[in-house]
Steps between C-alpha positions, in 0.01 A plus 500: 500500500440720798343770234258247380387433884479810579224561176354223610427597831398856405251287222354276800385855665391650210237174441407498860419857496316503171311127568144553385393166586686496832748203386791438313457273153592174491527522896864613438603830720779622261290470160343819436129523495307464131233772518243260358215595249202330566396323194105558535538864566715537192229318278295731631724763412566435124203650292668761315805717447649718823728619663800318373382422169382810441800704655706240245329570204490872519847487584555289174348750287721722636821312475370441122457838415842615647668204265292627214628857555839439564526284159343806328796703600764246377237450163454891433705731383294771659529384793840490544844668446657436170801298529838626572797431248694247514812687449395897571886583462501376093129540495287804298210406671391753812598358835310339771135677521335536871191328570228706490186591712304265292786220516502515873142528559398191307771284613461653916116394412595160386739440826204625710202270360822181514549581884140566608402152261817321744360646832137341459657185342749371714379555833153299427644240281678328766168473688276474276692207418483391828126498526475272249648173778239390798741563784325273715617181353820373500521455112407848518738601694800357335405678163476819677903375562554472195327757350744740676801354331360423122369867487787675615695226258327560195552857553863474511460322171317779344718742557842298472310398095411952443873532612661257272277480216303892520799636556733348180145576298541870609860542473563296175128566276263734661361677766197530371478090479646435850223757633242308266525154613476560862202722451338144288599299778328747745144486282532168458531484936198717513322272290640179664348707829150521400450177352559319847269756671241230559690284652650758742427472898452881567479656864341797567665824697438601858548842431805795504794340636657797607200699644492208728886513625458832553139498727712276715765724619253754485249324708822404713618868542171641623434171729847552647372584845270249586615193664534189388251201602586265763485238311612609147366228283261491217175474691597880687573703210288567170504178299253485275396244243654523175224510248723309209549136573811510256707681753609327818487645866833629653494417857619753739867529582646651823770707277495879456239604775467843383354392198259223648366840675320559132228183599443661837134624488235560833225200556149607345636814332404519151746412227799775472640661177759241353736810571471432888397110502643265310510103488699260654530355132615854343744515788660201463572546162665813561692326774611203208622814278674606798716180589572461136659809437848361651511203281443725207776722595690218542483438149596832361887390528458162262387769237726727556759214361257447219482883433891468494517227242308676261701837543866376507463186288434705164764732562766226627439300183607832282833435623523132442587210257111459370632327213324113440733361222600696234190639361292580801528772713230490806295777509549707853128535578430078477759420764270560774290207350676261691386588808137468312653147379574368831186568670254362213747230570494447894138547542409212314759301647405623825129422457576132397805395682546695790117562639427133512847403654439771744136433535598165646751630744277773682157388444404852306305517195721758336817311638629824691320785660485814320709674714802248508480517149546854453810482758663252266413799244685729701795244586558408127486897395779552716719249349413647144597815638820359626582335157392865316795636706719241400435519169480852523887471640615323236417705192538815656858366612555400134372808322746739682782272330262500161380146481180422425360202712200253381129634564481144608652621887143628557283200411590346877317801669203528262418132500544524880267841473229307288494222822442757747246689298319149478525462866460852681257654249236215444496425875478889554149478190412188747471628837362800413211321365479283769497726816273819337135427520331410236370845354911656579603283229590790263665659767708202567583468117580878525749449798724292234500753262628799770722278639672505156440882436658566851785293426585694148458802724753359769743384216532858369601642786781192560611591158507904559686447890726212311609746236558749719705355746739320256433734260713887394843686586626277241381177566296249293164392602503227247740401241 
């Protein structure tokens, strides 16, 4: 309990400092603040594709084209290696052949064009979608909520259905087919895209994110000498009129002074470079990345247990009783779909059970603030962890004597892994949406995303310092 607090009070600073109206929503201190869209600007704003849209779509076409090459490969005979024997010992076939130049090339070129395609898609998605609700009303409001948990829910689904079903087509018919059908599904997406682009609220760019990040602390750096103003507020510093009405003034916050030294500029001086002045507006949304970085760091160690499950659990299940009756073995690579199972199944329970029963109890739209829901995350990742090392215990303990123990011993900490994904990581998509402005959203989308790339990164080196310390002069790392 004192973990949730705790978020919760960080949250209730983070809202005051980012409050672009000056107030709280729903007049409640500890719900964070709704960056609201206002819904005439955005009417304004929706004749024709860009940013988002367009960002999407190119993106798409990439994606498309990467799934398009990479079923060539698996379709082409050229374009791979020819297959190794079965048996090479009893065999008068020649063994294994290398991949060549060409092999590599196409298939490299096909990973490329599918990671590029991912980068522009699921960074704007999220906000994109998001565009789409008037913020300002509370109907509004409560399907941005929801939004949040049915996208990162049908998600899950999508890739829990690829891993059961695309990966038995693969394994058991072709890989040519199992490539196929996903790259249909894709077209048909892009086409599915397209046909709702009237209907589409679209909201135009300010301009380079990061040129503007980095004009601050440049601006900052060469202002460093000057003092402040006596009276640092918005009306003694450079604030200037925003000339979109989509995006809503920042207010001025007393917090990292030697930034705020950016707005400083000299009464009845001409306008500066926007390398040595900058806005109170651009500052404070430097300042939001600023206080945010902690509670992204902060959720580095929740995927660092979900990095974990997807190393270990393969290779613990090689060394356990997969067998499900006497004809069916369990495949190693689909017991990780539980996890996938649990959270398509907790989200929706969540959304319909717990919200309203919560949203009655505290007054708050979404039930729970953001940030106490992704310390539950954090709290429930800890006990999956703790029932990983039980289970862990167990058939280790047993293999050493050569029994084999049921691959059912790791269902407890996957379904427990799937509840804190649906807690930590959609209240992680959530407030990042909610405290960046409203032309940072594919920065905030992005922060998800290297959250989960840092985490991978951390969970390698556990592995490599685990394996070394239990590891050699005889002993077994794993059994």
């Amino acid at each position: 309990m004192w973990v949730l607090k705790g978020f919760a009070s960080h949250e209730l600073s983070l809202a005051t400092s980012s409050d672009r109206y000056g107030k709280k929503e729903s007049g409640r201190p500890e719900e964070i603040l709704t960056w609201r869209r206002e819904a005439s600007a955005l009417s304004q704003e929706s004749s024709g594709l860009v940013f988002y849209a367009k960002l999407i779509a190119s993106a798409d076409f990439l994606g498309q084209g990467g799934m398009v090459t990479l079923t060539l490969t698996a379709a082409l005979p050229r374009l791979r290696p020819p297959s190794c024997p079965s048996q090479p010992e009893m065999s008068q076939e020649p063994p294994c052949t290398a991949s060549s130049g060409l092999h590599l090339g196409v298939l490299y070129l096909a990973m490329t064009l599918l990671v590029i395609g991912a980068g522009g898609i699921r960074p704007c998605s999220l906000p994109f979608g998001v565009d789409q609700f008037d913020g300002a009303t509370e109907k509004g409001r409560r399907g941005i909520a929801s939004f949040y948990n049915w996208y990162y829910c049908t998600s899950t689904v999508a890739v829990f259905i690829s891993l059961i079903v695309m990966v038995y087509i693969q394994s058991s018919l072709s890989w040519s087919v199992g490539f196929a059908i996903p790259t249909a599904l894709m077209l048909l997406a892009i086409l599915l895209f397209f046909i709702g682009t009237p209907l589409y609220v679209h909201v135009s760019p300010e301009g380079s994110i990061f040129s503007g990040i980095a004009q601050v602390f440049v601006a900052a750096f060469r202002n460093r000498r000057l003092p402040l103003p006596s009276t640092t507020t918005a009306t003694a510093l450079y604030n200037p009129a925003s000339l979109s009405a989509v995006v809503t003034p920042l207010p001025h916050t007393p917090g990292f002074p030697c930034l705020t030294k950016a707005a400083i500029f000299t009464a009845g001086s001409p306008p500066a470079s926007p390398w040595r002045l900058c806005s109170v507006q651009k500052i404070e949304e430097v300042k939001c990345l600023i206080r945010i970085a902690p509670i992204w760091a902060a959720g580095i160690p929740c995927f660092v247990a979900f990095a974990q499950q997807w190393s270990f659990v393969v290779l613990q299940s090689l060394k356990m009783n997969r067998r499900l009756g006497h004809h069916f073995t369990i495949p190693p690579g689909i017991v990780s779909a539980v996890s996938m199972l649990g959270l398509s199944l907790f989200i929706p329970f969540y959304v319909v059970v717990v919200v309203p029963a919560a949203r009655r109890l505290t007054n708050l739209e979404a039930g729970f603030t953001t940030l106490q829901r992704q310390g539950a995350g954090l709290a429930v990742s800890v006990i999956s962890m703790v029932a990983a090392a039980e289970a862990e215990k167990q058939r280790r303990g047993k293999s050493l004597r050569g029994v084999e123990i049921s691959v059912a011993w790791l269902a407890p900490q996957l379904l427990l892994m799937g509840v804190a994904e649906g807690l930590n990581a959609v209240g992680q998509i959530e407030f990042y949406n909610r405290q960046f402005p409203e032309h940072m959203q594919t920065v905030a989308g992005s922060l998800f995303f290297c959250s989960m790339g840092s985490a991978s990164y951390v969970c390698g080196l556990l592995v490599t310092a685990v394996k070394k310390m239990t590891g050699g002069e005889g002993r077994r790392a794993h059994a």
